[in-house]
Amino acid sequence: MSTMDSTAGMTLGSALERRRLEVRAGRMEQVLAALRRRESIYAKEGAVPPPLRAAIRDFGLELDAVRGQLRDRSCGARFRSLPQR
């Protein structure tokens, strides 16, 4: 599905906000992957530093929140496009 298909019923502002959230989620996924790689290196050496564990936890929570916003926006877009009775 192309971006045009998924944003056909959205305003320009809504489409831009959705795209911003998608890009943000992608960046956060990359950061989490890098942090998890570092965690696995530390785990092999014996101990993962608590700040690294905290960063992974916090980025995971923030990513969940961004994904929730994306879900809310996609549900809202579907309901807004339904005809009113």
Coordinates of C-alpha atoms in Angstrom, one line a residue:
M1 CA 0.0 0.0 0.0
S2 CA 1.4 3.4 -0.9
T3 CA 1.4 6.5 1.2
M4 CA -1.2 8.1 -1.1
D5 CA -3.6 5.2 -0.4
S6 CA -3.2 5.4 3.3
T7 CA -3.6 9.2 3.5
A8 CA -6.4 9.6 0.9
G9 CA -9.0 10.6 3.4
M10 CA -6.8 12.7 5.6
T11 CA -6.1 16.5 5.8
L12 CA -2.6 17.6 4.9
G13 CA -1.9 18.4 8.5
S14 CA -3.0 14.9 9.6
A15 CA -1.0 13.3 6.9
L16 CA 2.1 15.2 7.9
E17 CA 1.6 14.4 11.6
R18 CA 1.2 10.7 10.8
R19 CA 4.4 10.8 8.7
R20 CA 6.3 12.6 11.5
L21 CA 5.2 9.9 13.9
E22 CA 6.2 7.1 11.5
V23 CA 9.7 8.6 11.0
R24 CA 10.0 9.1 14.8
A25 CA 9.1 5.5 15.4
G26 CA 11.6 4.3 12.8
R27 CA 14.4 6.3 14.4
M28 CA 13.5 5.0 17.9
E29 CA 13.5 1.4 16.6
Q30 CA 17.0 2.0 15.2
V31 CA 18.2 3.4 18.6
L32 CA 16.7 0.6 20.5
A33 CA 18.4 -2.0 18.2
A34 CA 21.7 -0.3 18.8
L35 CA 21.2 -0.2 22.5
R36 CA 20.2 -3.9 22.6
R37 CA 23.3 -4.8 20.6
R38 CA 25.4 -2.9 23.2
E39 CA 23.5 -4.7 25.9
S40 CA 24.3 -8.1 24.5
I41 CA 28.0 -7.1 24.3
Y42 CA 28.0 -6.1 28.0
A43 CA 26.0 -9.2 28.9
K44 CA 28.8 -11.4 27.4
E45 CA 31.4 -9.5 29.4
G46 CA 29.4 -10.0 32.6
A47 CA 27.3 -7.0 33.6
V48 CA 25.0 -4.6 31.9
P49 CA 25.3 -1.1 33.3
P50 CA 22.0 0.1 35.0
P51 CA 21.9 3.3 32.9
L52 CA 21.9 1.2 29.7
R53 CA 19.0 -0.9 31.0
A54 CA 17.2 2.2 32.0
A55 CA 17.7 3.7 28.5
I56 CA 16.4 0.6 26.8
R57 CA 13.3 0.6 29.1
D58 CA 12.6 4.3 28.6
F59 CA 13.1 4.2 24.8
G60 CA 10.8 1.1 24.7
L61 CA 8.1 2.9 26.6
E62 CA 8.4 6.0 24.4
L63 CA 8.2 3.8 21.3
D64 CA 5.1 2.2 22.6
A65 CA 3.6 5.6 23.2
V66 CA 4.4 6.7 19.6
R67 CA 2.9 3.5 18.2
G68 CA -0.2 4.2 20.3
Q69 CA -0.5 7.6 18.8
L70 CA -0.2 6.1 15.3
R71 CA -2.9 3.6 16.1
D72 CA -5.2 6.3 17.5
R73 CA -4.6 8.4 14.4
S74 CA -5.4 5.6 12.0
C75 CA -8.6 4.7 14.0
G76 CA -9.6 8.3 14.1
A77 CA -9.0 8.8 10.4
R78 CA -11.3 5.8 9.6
F79 CA -14.1 7.1 11.8
R80 CA -13.9 10.6 10.5
S81 CA -14.2 9.3 6.9
L82 CA -17.5 7.5 7.7
P83 CA -20.6 9.4 6.6
Q84 CA -22.7 11.0 9.3
R85 CA -26.3 9.9 9.8

